[in-house]
């Protein structure tokens, strides 16, 4: 069994910063890409950022230049540094990872962490 656990969400004023973390644990053989998605109230879940196993990042246009994704392969952890936050960044942020475990490669999701940006 593999689990992804997010942490680091909270309430911040517009223009502020937050750092999200997502740690993968369990019967892990290797981890391919890891990423972040978000879902605002009444909206569909949307892509935020992804990082490959080799460390190459990709971002949604809405967060380019403000968010930075990184990973620590030794800790099976992915991070999302969020700067210059805007009220429209308010959402539940979900960690996602393609993890190769004892049952083969599967896509896993974390439980989500709330980010609220006040104006």
JSON list of C-alpha atoms in Angstrom, two decimals:
[
{"chain": "A", "resi": 1, "resn": "UNK", "atom": "CA", "xyz": [0.00, 0.00, 0.00]},
{"chain": "A", "resi": 2, "resn": "UNK", "atom": "CA", "xyz": [1.23, 3.47, -0.91]},
{"chain": "A", "resi": 3, "resn": "UNK", "atom": "CA", "xyz": [0.09, 6.70, 0.73]},
{"chain": "A", "resi": 4, "resn": "UNK", "atom": "CA", "xyz": [0.61, 10.34, -0.19]},
{"chain": "A", "resi": 5, "resn": "UNK", "atom": "CA", "xyz": [0.22, 12.77, 2.70]},
{"chain": "A", "resi": 6, "resn": "UNK", "atom": "CA", "xyz": [0.13, 16.53, 2.14]},
{"chain": "A", "resi": 7, "resn": "UNK", "atom": "CA", "xyz": [0.92, 19.22, 4.68]},
{"chain": "A", "resi": 8, "resn": "UNK", "atom": "CA", "xyz": [1.53, 22.95, 4.78]},
{"chain": "A", "resi": 9, "resn": "UNK", "atom": "CA", "xyz": [-1.81, 24.43, 3.81]},
{"chain": "A", "resi": 10, "resn": "UNK", "atom": "CA", "xyz": [-3.41, 27.29, 5.68]},
{"chain": "A", "resi": 11, "resn": "UNK", "atom": "CA", "xyz": [-4.72, 30.84, 5.58]},
{"chain": "A", "resi": 12, "resn": "UNK", "atom": "CA", "xyz": [-2.57, 33.60, 4.14]},
{"chain": "A", "resi": 13, "resn": "UNK", "atom": "CA", "xyz": [-3.11, 37.15, 2.95]},
{"chain": "A", "resi": 14, "resn": "UNK", "atom": "CA", "xyz": [-2.85, 38.06, -0.72]},
{"chain": "A", "resi": 15, "resn": "UNK", "atom": "CA", "xyz": [0.77, 38.53, -1.68]},
{"chain": "A", "resi": 16, "resn": "UNK", "atom": "CA", "xyz": [1.92, 36.04, 0.92]},
{"chain": "A", "resi": 17, "resn": "UNK", "atom": "CA", "xyz": [3.63, 32.68, 0.62]},
{"chain": "A", "resi": 18, "resn": "UNK", "atom": "CA", "xyz": [3.05, 29.09, 1.59]},
{"chain": "A", "resi": 19, "resn": "UNK", "atom": "CA", "xyz": [5.01, 25.89, 1.14]},
{"chain": "A", "resi": 20, "resn": "UNK", "atom": "CA", "xyz": [3.20, 22.61, 0.61]},
{"chain": "A", "resi": 21, "resn": "UNK", "atom": "CA", "xyz": [4.80, 19.22, 1.14]},
{"chain": "A", "resi": 22, "resn": "UNK", "atom": "CA", "xyz": [3.72, 15.77, 0.06]},
{"chain": "A", "resi": 23, "resn": "UNK", "atom": "CA", "xyz": [5.43, 12.66, 1.37]},
{"chain": "A", "resi": 24, "resn": "UNK", "atom": "CA", "xyz": [4.96, 9.25, -0.20]},
{"chain": "A", "resi": 25, "resn": "UNK", "atom": "CA", "xyz": [5.25, 6.19, 2.00]},
{"chain": "A", "resi": 26, "resn": "UNK", "atom": "CA", "xyz": [4.61, 2.47, 1.85]},
{"chain": "A", "resi": 27, "resn": "UNK", "atom": "CA", "xyz": [5.84, -0.29, -0.41]},
{"chain": "A", "resi": 28, "resn": "UNK", "atom": "CA", "xyz": [7.57, 1.93, -2.97]},
{"chain": "A", "resi": 29, "resn": "UNK", "atom": "CA", "xyz": [9.90, 0.61, -5.63]},
{"chain": "A", "resi": 30, "resn": "UNK", "atom": "CA", "xyz": [10.30, 3.92, -7.46]},
{"chain": "A", "resi": 31, "resn": "UNK", "atom": "CA", "xyz": [8.42, 7.13, -8.12]},
{"chain": "A", "resi": 32, "resn": "UNK", "atom": "CA", "xyz": [7.97, 8.57, -11.57]},
{"chain": "A", "resi": 33, "resn": "UNK", "atom": "CA", "xyz": [6.44, 12.00, -11.86]},
{"chain": "A", "resi": 34, "resn": "UNK", "atom": "CA", "xyz": [4.89, 13.82, -8.90]},
{"chain": "A", "resi": 35, "resn": "UNK", "atom": "CA", "xyz": [2.65, 16.82, -9.09]},
{"chain": "A", "resi": 36, "resn": "UNK", "atom": "CA", "xyz": [0.03, 19.11, -7.66]},
{"chain": "A", "resi": 37, "resn": "UNK", "atom": "CA", "xyz": [-3.56, 19.74, -8.63]},
{"chain": "A", "resi": 38, "resn": "UNK", "atom": "CA", "xyz": [-6.15, 21.99, -7.04]},
{"chain": "A", "resi": 39, "resn": "UNK", "atom": "CA", "xyz": [-9.90, 22.22, -6.81]},
{"chain": "A", "resi": 40, "resn": "UNK", "atom": "CA", "xyz": [-11.76, 25.37, -5.92]},
{"chain": "A", "resi": 41, "resn": "UNK", "atom": "CA", "xyz": [-15.39, 25.30, -4.71]},
{"chain": "A", "resi": 42, "resn": "UNK", "atom": "CA", "xyz": [-17.75, 24.63, -7.58]},
{"chain": "A", "resi": 43, "resn": "UNK", "atom": "CA", "xyz": [-14.92, 24.02, -10.05]},
{"chain": "A", "resi": 44, "resn": "UNK", "atom": "CA", "xyz": [-13.22, 21.00, -11.54]},
{"chain": "A", "resi": 45, "resn": "UNK", "atom": "CA", "xyz": [-9.86, 19.82, -10.33]},
{"chain": "A", "resi": 46, "resn": "UNK", "atom": "CA", "xyz": [-7.10, 21.49, -12.35]},
{"chain": "A", "resi": 47, "resn": "UNK", "atom": "CA", "xyz": [-3.43, 20.91, -12.99]},
{"chain": "A", "resi": 48, "resn": "UNK", "atom": "CA", "xyz": [-0.97, 23.14, -11.12]},
{"chain": "A", "resi": 49, "resn": "UNK", "atom": "CA", "xyz": [2.52, 21.72, -11.55]},
{"chain": "A", "resi": 50, "resn": "UNK", "atom": "CA", "xyz": [4.40, 18.47, -12.16]},
{"chain": "A", "resi": 51, "resn": "UNK", "atom": "CA", "xyz": [8.00, 17.38, -11.81]},
{"chain": "A", "resi": 52, "resn": "UNK", "atom": "CA", "xyz": [9.59, 14.40, -13.51]},
{"chain": "A", "resi": 53, "resn": "UNK", "atom": "CA", "xyz": [11.76, 11.83, -11.80]},
{"chain": "A", "resi": 54, "resn": "UNK", "atom": "CA", "xyz": [14.74, 13.66, -13.25]},
{"chain": "A", "resi": 55, "resn": "UNK", "atom": "CA", "xyz": [13.60, 17.00, -11.83]},
{"chain": "A", "resi": 56, "resn": "UNK", "atom": "CA", "xyz": [12.12, 18.68, -14.91]},
{"chain": "A", "resi": 57, "resn": "UNK", "atom": "CA", "xyz": [9.16, 20.89, -13.95]},
{"chain": "A", "resi": 58, "resn": "UNK", "atom": "CA", "xyz": [6.08, 22.02, -15.81]},
{"chain": "A", "resi": 59, "resn": "UNK", "atom": "CA", "xyz": [3.53, 24.56, -14.65]},
{"chain": "A", "resi": 60, "resn": "UNK", "atom": "CA", "xyz": [0.06, 25.77, -15.42]},
{"chain": "A", "resi": 61, "resn": "UNK", "atom": "CA", "xyz": [0.14, 29.21, -17.01]},
{"chain": "A", "resi": 62, "resn": "UNK", "atom": "CA", "xyz": [-1.79, 30.64, -14.07]},
{"chain": "A", "resi": 63, "resn": "UNK", "atom": "CA", "xyz": [1.05, 29.89, -11.62]},
{"chain": "A", "resi": 64, "resn": "UNK", "atom": "CA", "xyz": [4.17, 30.33, -13.76]},
{"chain": "A", "resi": 65, "resn": "UNK", "atom": "CA", "xyz": [6.63, 32.68, -12.16]},
{"chain": "A", "resi": 66, "resn": "UNK", "atom": "CA", "xyz": [4.91, 32.44, -8.77]},
{"chain": "A", "resi": 67, "resn": "UNK", "atom": "CA", "xyz": [5.01, 28.74, -7.86]},
{"chain": "A", "resi": 68, "resn": "UNK", "atom": "CA", "xyz": [8.02, 26.43, -7.76]},
{"chain": "A", "resi": 69, "resn": "UNK", "atom": "CA", "xyz": [7.83, 22.65, -7.62]},
{"chain": "A", "resi": 70, "resn": "UNK", "atom": "CA", "xyz": [10.74, 20.57, -6.34]},
{"chain": "A", "resi": 71, "resn": "UNK", "atom": "CA", "xyz": [11.37, 17.09, -5.03]},
{"chain": "A", "resi": 72, "resn": "UNK", "atom": "CA", "xyz": [13.65, 15.23, -2.68]},
{"chain": "A", "resi": 73, "resn": "UNK", "atom": "CA", "xyz": [13.98, 11.71, -4.06]},
{"chain": "A", "resi": 74, "resn": "UNK", "atom": "CA", "xyz": [15.74, 10.45, -0.94]},
{"chain": "A", "resi": 75, "resn": "UNK", "atom": "CA", "xyz": [12.68, 11.44, 1.11]},
{"chain": "A", "resi": 76, "resn": "UNK", "atom": "CA", "xyz": [10.07, 10.55, -1.53]},
{"chain": "A", "resi": 77, "resn": "UNK", "atom": "CA", "xyz": [8.73, 14.06, -1.06]},
{"chain": "A", "resi": 78, "resn": "UNK", "atom": "CA", "xyz": [7.54, 16.75, -3.43]},
{"chain": "A", "resi": 79, "resn": "UNK", "atom": "CA", "xyz": [7.20, 20.41, -2.51]},
{"chain": "A", "resi": 80, "resn": "UNK", "atom": "CA", "xyz": [5.25, 23.35, -3.87]},
{"chain": "A", "resi": 81, "resn": "UNK", "atom": "CA", "xyz": [6.57, 26.78, -2.97]},
{"chain": "A", "resi": 82, "resn": "UNK", "atom": "CA", "xyz": [3.80, 29.31, -3.58]},
{"chain": "A", "resi": 83, "resn": "UNK", "atom": "CA", "xyz": [4.63, 33.02, -3.67]},
{"chain": "A", "resi": 84, "resn": "UNK", "atom": "CA", "xyz": [2.65, 36.14, -4.54]},
{"chain": "A", "resi": 85, "resn": "UNK", "atom": "CA", "xyz": [-0.52, 34.28, -3.69]},
{"chain": "A", "resi": 86, "resn": "UNK", "atom": "CA", "xyz": [-3.82, 35.59, -5.01]},
{"chain": "A", "resi": 87, "resn": "UNK", "atom": "CA", "xyz": [-7.38, 35.03, -3.77]},
{"chain": "A", "resi": 88, "resn": "UNK", "atom": "CA", "xyz": [-8.00, 32.95, -6.90]},
{"chain": "A", "resi": 89, "resn": "UNK", "atom": "CA", "xyz": [-5.37, 30.49, -5.68]},
{"chain": "A", "resi": 90, "resn": "UNK", "atom": "CA", "xyz": [-7.79, 29.48, -2.92]},
{"chain": "A", "resi": 91, "resn": "UNK", "atom": "CA", "xyz": [-8.52, 25.77, -3.30]},
{"chain": "A", "resi": 92, "resn": "UNK", "atom": "CA", "xyz": [-7.90, 22.33, -1.91]},
{"chain": "A", "resi": 93, "resn": "UNK", "atom": "CA", "xyz": [-4.49, 21.26, -3.19]},
{"chain": "A", "resi": 94, "resn": "UNK", "atom": "CA", "xyz": [-3.95, 17.60, -3.98]},
{"chain": "A", "resi": 95, "resn": "UNK", "atom": "CA", "xyz": [-0.68, 15.76, -4.41]},
{"chain": "A", "resi": 96, "resn": "UNK", "atom": "CA", "xyz": [-0.44, 13.22, -7.21]},
{"chain": "A", "resi": 97, "resn": "UNK", "atom": "CA", "xyz": [2.20, 10.68, -8.02]},
{"chain": "A", "resi": 98, "resn": "UNK", "atom": "CA", "xyz": [2.86, 7.80, -10.38]},
{"chain": "A", "resi": 99, "resn": "UNK", "atom": "CA", "xyz": [4.35, 5.28, -7.99]},
{"chain": "A", "resi": 100, "resn": "UNK", "atom": "CA", "xyz": [5.76, 1.89, -8.80]},
{"chain": "A", "resi": 101, "resn": "UNK", "atom": "CA", "xyz": [4.91, -0.34, -5.84]},
{"chain": "A", "resi": 102, "resn": "UNK", "atom": "CA", "xyz": [4.66, -4.07, -5.20]},
{"chain": "A", "resi": 103, "resn": "UNK", "atom": "CA", "xyz": [1.52, -4.14, -7.36]},
{"chain": "A", "resi": 104, "resn": "UNK", "atom": "CA", "xyz": [3.19, -2.32, -10.23]},
{"chain": "A", "resi": 105, "resn": "UNK", "atom": "CA", "xyz": [2.89, 1.33, -11.28]},
{"chain": "A", "resi": 106, "resn": "UNK", "atom": "CA", "xyz": [-0.25, 3.11, -10.13]},
{"chain": "A", "resi": 107, "resn": "UNK", "atom": "CA", "xyz": [-1.47, 6.68, -9.90]},
{"chain": "A", "resi": 108, "resn": "UNK", "atom": "CA", "xyz": [-2.00, 7.83, -6.30]},
{"chain": "A", "resi": 109, "resn": "UNK", "atom": "CA", "xyz": [-3.63, 10.90, -4.76]},
{"chain": "A", "resi": 110, "resn": "UNK", "atom": "CA", "xyz": [-3.25, 12.52, -1.39]},
{"chain": "A", "resi": 111, "resn": "UNK", "atom": "CA", "xyz": [-6.17, 13.56, 0.78]},
{"chain": "A", "resi": 112, "resn": "UNK", "atom": "CA", "xyz": [-5.76, 17.26, 0.00]},
{"chain": "A", "resi": 113, "resn": "UNK", "atom": "CA", "xyz": [-4.78, 20.32, 1.99]},
{"chain": "A", "resi": 114, "resn": "UNK", "atom": "CA", "xyz": [-6.75, 23.57, 2.09]},
{"chain": "A", "resi": 115, "resn": "UNK", "atom": "CA", "xyz": [-5.13, 26.81, 0.94]},
{"chain": "A", "resi": 116, "resn": "UNK", "atom": "CA", "xyz": [-7.10, 29.99, 1.58]},
{"chain": "A", "resi": 117, "resn": "UNK", "atom": "CA", "xyz": [-5.88, 33.38, 0.35]},
{"chain": "A", "resi": 118, "resn": "UNK", "atom": "CA", "xyz": [-7.66, 36.39, 1.76]},
{"chain": "A", "resi": 119, "resn": "UNK", "atom": "CA", "xyz": [-7.87, 39.69, -0.09]}
]
